[in-house]
mmCIF file of C-alpha atoms in Angstrom:
data_model
loop_
_atom_site.group_PDB
_atom_site.id
_atom_site.type_symbol
_atom_site.label_atom_id
_atom_site.label_comp_id
_atom_site.label_asym_id
_atom_site.label_seq_id
_atom_site.Cartn_x
_atom_site.Cartn_y
_atom_site.Cartn_z
ATOM 1 C CA UNK A 155 76.751 -29.919 118.387
ATOM 2 C CA UNK A 156 79.892 -32.566 119.467
ATOM 3 C CA UNK A 157 82.928 -33.408 116.871
ATOM 4 C CA UNK A 158 84.525 -36.624 118.374
ATOM 5 C CA UNK A 159 87.472 -37.687 115.855
ATOM 6 C CA UNK A 160 89.772 -40.322 116.610
ATOM 7 C CA UNK A 161 93.437 -38.651 117.051
ATOM 8 C CA UNK A 162 94.719 -40.848 113.948
ATOM 9 C CA UNK A 163 92.141 -39.063 111.698
ATOM 10 C CA UNK A 164 93.119 -36.062 112.505
ATOM 11 C CA UNK A 165 96.417 -35.564 112.223
ATOM 12 C CA UNK A 166 95.781 -37.327 108.215
ATOM 13 C CA UNK A 167 94.088 -34.139 107.784
ATOM 14 C CA UNK A 168 96.669 -31.745 109.643
ATOM 15 C CA UNK A 169 99.376 -33.813 107.423
ATOM 16 C CA UNK A 170 97.196 -33.312 104.896
ATOM 17 C CA UNK A 171 96.976 -29.372 105.393
ATOM 18 C CA UNK A 172 100.863 -29.444 105.869
ATOM 19 C CA UNK A 173 100.180 -28.111 109.301
ATOM 20 C CA UNK A 174 101.607 -30.899 111.126
ATOM 21 C CA UNK A 175 105.470 -31.470 109.717
ATOM 22 C CA UNK A 176 106.617 -34.994 108.528
ATOM 23 C CA UNK A 177 109.258 -34.142 111.224
ATOM 24 C CA UNK A 178 107.348 -35.414 113.638
ATOM 25 C CA UNK A 179 105.919 -39.028 114.008
ATOM 26 C CA UNK A 180 105.030 -42.332 116.276
ATOM 27 C CA UNK A 181 101.712 -39.210 117.731
ATOM 28 C CA UNK A 182 99.514 -41.310 119.636
ATOM 29 C CA UNK A 183 97.439 -40.622 122.580
ATOM 30 C CA UNK A 184 97.234 -41.087 126.285
ATOM 31 C CA UNK A 185 94.781 -40.476 128.812
ATOM 32 C CA UNK A 186 94.619 -36.359 127.800
ATOM 33 C CA UNK A 187 98.015 -35.858 126.272
ATOM 34 C CA UNK A 188 99.299 -36.772 123.140
ATOM 35 C CA UNK A 189 103.160 -38.147 122.455
ATOM 36 C CA UNK A 190 105.318 -38.237 119.084
ATOM 37 C CA UNK A 191 109.180 -38.813 118.188
ATOM 38 C CA UNK A 192 110.207 -35.013 116.771
ATOM 39 C CA UNK A 193 113.230 -35.203 113.976
ATOM 40 C CA UNK A 194 114.043 -31.887 115.033
ATOM 41 C CA UNK A 195 116.542 -31.551 111.989
ATOM 42 C CA UNK A 196 113.939 -31.791 109.237
ATOM 43 C CA UNK A 197 112.156 -29.003 110.933
ATOM 44 C CA UNK A 198 111.815 -26.037 108.808
ATOM 45 C CA UNK A 199 114.408 -22.651 110.178
ATOM 46 C CA UNK A 200 116.221 -24.903 112.104
ATOM 47 C CA UNK A 201 119.328 -22.830 112.301
ATOM 48 C CA UNK A 202 122.064 -25.104 111.046
ATOM 49 C CA UNK A 203 124.557 -25.781 114.553
ATOM 50 C CA UNK A 204 121.019 -27.251 116.020
ATOM 51 C CA UNK A 205 120.363 -29.257 112.821
ATOM 52 C CA UNK A 206 124.002 -30.794 112.790
ATOM 53 C CA UNK A 207 123.679 -31.845 116.624
ATOM 54 C CA UNK A 208 119.819 -33.073 115.959
ATOM 55 C CA UNK A 209 121.038 -35.053 113.202
ATOM 56 C CA UNK A 210 123.528 -36.738 115.364
ATOM 57 C CA UNK A 211 121.565 -37.063 118.713
ATOM 58 C CA UNK A 212 118.535 -38.789 117.045
ATOM 59 C CA UNK A 213 114.689 -38.003 117.630
ATOM 60 C CA UNK A 214 113.273 -36.110 120.521
ATOM 61 C CA UNK A 215 110.059 -37.215 122.871
ATOM 62 C CA UNK A 216 107.374 -33.851 122.388
ATOM 63 C CA UNK A 217 104.603 -34.287 124.779
ATOM 64 C CA UNK A 218 100.971 -32.301 124.560
ATOM 65 C CA UNK A 219 99.109 -31.943 127.377
ATOM 66 C CA UNK A 220 95.655 -31.101 127.728
ATOM 67 C CA UNK A 221 95.709 -28.778 130.894
ATOM 68 C CA UNK A 222 91.343 -28.213 130.289
ATOM 69 C CA UNK A 223 89.415 -24.942 129.670
ATOM 70 C CA UNK A 224 89.148 -22.154 131.980
ATOM 71 C CA UNK A 225 87.099 -20.096 131.614
ATOM 72 C CA UNK A 226 87.263 -19.165 127.358
ATOM 73 C CA UNK A 227 90.482 -20.285 126.954
ATOM 74 C CA UNK A 228 92.017 -23.225 126.323
ATOM 75 C CA UNK A 229 95.242 -24.148 127.846
ATOM 76 C CA UNK A 230 97.717 -26.886 126.773
ATOM 77 C CA UNK A 231 101.616 -27.656 127.865
ATOM 78 C CA UNK A 232 104.043 -29.060 125.252
ATOM 79 C CA UNK A 233 107.397 -30.218 126.255
ATOM 80 C CA UNK A 234 110.346 -31.575 124.158
ATOM 81 C CA UNK A 235 113.403 -33.215 125.532
ATOM 82 C CA UNK A 236 115.728 -35.875 124.198
ATOM 83 C CA UNK A 237 115.789 -39.317 126.104
ATOM 84 C CA UNK A 238 119.312 -39.283 126.621
ATOM 85 C CA UNK A 239 120.322 -35.660 126.117
ATOM 86 C CA UNK A 240 118.978 -33.043 128.788
ATOM 87 C CA UNK A 241 118.667 -29.438 128.357
ATOM 88 C CA UNK A 242 115.915 -27.144 128.241
ATOM 89 C CA UNK A 243 114.195 -26.270 124.479
ATOM 90 C CA UNK A 244 111.068 -24.398 125.168
ATOM 91 C CA UNK A 245 112.316 -21.501 124.036
ATOM 92 C CA UNK A 246 113.485 -22.769 120.937
ATOM 93 C CA UNK A 247 109.884 -24.590 121.115
ATOM 94 C CA UNK A 248 108.194 -22.163 121.544
ATOM 95 C CA UNK A 249 109.962 -19.645 118.962
ATOM 96 C CA UNK A 250 109.073 -22.620 116.238
ATOM 97 C CA UNK A 251 105.644 -22.267 117.652
ATOM 98 C CA UNK A 252 105.030 -18.658 117.682
ATOM 99 C CA UNK A 253 106.251 -18.777 114.312
ATOM 100 C CA UNK A 254 103.729 -21.133 113.296
ATOM 101 C CA UNK A 255 100.551 -19.366 114.854
ATOM 102 C CA UNK A 256 102.121 -16.169 113.480
ATOM 103 C CA UNK A 257 101.034 -17.776 109.851
ATOM 104 C CA UNK A 258 97.241 -18.053 110.848
ATOM 105 C CA UNK A 259 94.552 -15.988 111.988
ATOM 106 C CA UNK A 260 95.828 -13.123 114.650
ATOM 107 C CA UNK A 261 94.867 -13.528 118.286
ATOM 108 C CA UNK A 262 93.313 -16.682 117.921
ATOM 109 C CA UNK A 263 95.927 -18.404 120.500
ATOM 110 C CA UNK A 264 99.395 -17.161 122.052
ATOM 111 C CA UNK A 265 102.521 -18.988 123.206
ATOM 112 C CA UNK A 266 105.091 -18.799 125.896
ATOM 113 C CA UNK A 267 107.658 -19.957 128.036
ATOM 114 C CA UNK A 268 106.882 -21.147 130.969
ATOM 115 C CA UNK A 269 108.407 -23.205 133.579
ATOM 116 C CA UNK A 270 110.816 -25.571 131.120
ATOM 117 C CA UNK A 271 107.569 -26.097 128.727
ATOM 118 C CA UNK A 272 105.743 -24.012 126.107
ATOM 119 C CA UNK A 273 102.300 -22.911 126.937
ATOM 120 C CA UNK A 274 99.623 -22.233 124.664
ATOM 121 C CA UNK A 275 96.418 -20.607 124.834
ATOM 122 C CA UNK A 276 93.503 -20.695 122.378
ATOM 123 C CA UNK A 277 90.962 -18.195 122.648
ATOM 124 C CA UNK A 278 87.332 -20.111 122.524
ATOM 125 C CA UNK A 279 85.590 -17.008 120.985
ATOM 126 C CA UNK A 280 88.571 -16.103 118.350
ATOM 127 C CA UNK A 281 88.515 -19.924 117.381
ATOM 128 C CA UNK A 282 84.862 -20.183 117.244
ATOM 129 C CA UNK A 283 84.629 -17.192 114.545
ATOM 130 C CA UNK A 284 87.100 -19.185 111.877
ATOM 131 C CA UNK A 285 84.330 -22.695 112.022
ATOM 132 C CA UNK A 286 81.896 -21.588 109.498
ATOM 133 C CA UNK A 287 85.243 -21.568 106.888
ATOM 134 C CA UNK A 288 86.305 -24.890 108.005
ATOM 135 C CA UNK A 289 82.942 -26.330 107.292
ATOM 136 C CA UNK A 290 82.179 -25.055 103.158
ATOM 137 C CA UNK A 291 79.615 -28.103 102.841
ATOM 138 C CA UNK A 292 76.802 -26.839 105.495
ATOM 139 C CA UNK A 293 73.665 -25.291 104.185
ATOM 140 C CA UNK A 294 73.475 -21.230 104.167
ATOM 141 C CA UNK A 295 71.590 -21.127 106.719
ATOM 142 C CA UNK A 296 73.760 -23.254 108.732
ATOM 143 C CA UNK A 297 76.549 -20.716 108.318
ATOM 144 C CA UNK A 298 74.552 -17.809 109.376
ATOM 145 C CA UNK A 299 74.284 -19.636 112.563
ATOM 146 C CA UNK A 300 77.246 -17.508 115.375
ATOM 147 C CA UNK A 301 78.628 -20.661 116.284
ATOM 148 C CA UNK A 302 80.478 -20.537 119.945
ATOM 149 C CA UNK A 303 83.066 -23.072 121.083
ATOM 150 C CA UNK A 304 82.036 -25.092 124.167
ATOM 151 C CA UNK A 305 84.087 -27.295 125.576
ATOM 152 C CA UNK A 306 87.027 -28.855 123.141
ATOM 153 C CA UNK A 307 89.446 -31.650 124.401
ATOM 154 C CA UNK A 308 92.995 -33.616 123.313
ATOM 155 C CA UNK A 309 94.081 -37.005 123.617
ATOM 156 C CA UNK A 310 93.385 -39.795 122.656
ATOM 157 C CA UNK A 311 90.309 -38.434 120.585
ATOM 158 C CA UNK A 312 90.123 -35.031 119.854
ATOM 159 C CA UNK A 313 86.317 -33.586 121.047
ATOM 160 C CA UNK A 314 85.046 -30.468 120.024
ATOM 161 C CA UNK A 315 81.565 -29.301 121.488
ATOM 162 C CA UNK A 316 80.093 -26.166 119.894
ATOM 163 C CA UNK A 317 76.827 -24.626 120.085
ATOM 164 C CA UNK A 318 74.508 -22.639 117.220
ATOM 165 C CA UNK A 319 73.328 -19.298 118.082
ATOM 166 C CA UNK A 320 70.957 -17.260 115.191
#
């Protein structure tokens, strides 16, 4: 089964669930990347000093790059920078991503800082275990099947390929 969702619809769903903060705006896709503006001072849990500096600095630019699937791991790289002020925000961004991941199921995804970027790795086997709960309207017989994420990609569209085994 293949599910392809335009980026705009995926963003609307993420906003509706509160997963994507209102501080992230102008979300667009280009190739295998998603670009956005981030009003850092509007993000939750931002230290007061950073919040004040970010308010004066204006929006930051974010780029999330799909690095593909290797084995059973999907890798993404997130870079956040200001268009004028150049300094490495990767540790700050990684901390924020780790806080968000901690709110979800354990061991599905990890985040770390690498080369000035936040690297997110998603375990496709563990992510597949979440699928039945995300699709509660499916027939009970289908819900008993074991889903397997075969492929996933991000960009102008979100594409998910799922196999089902009995």
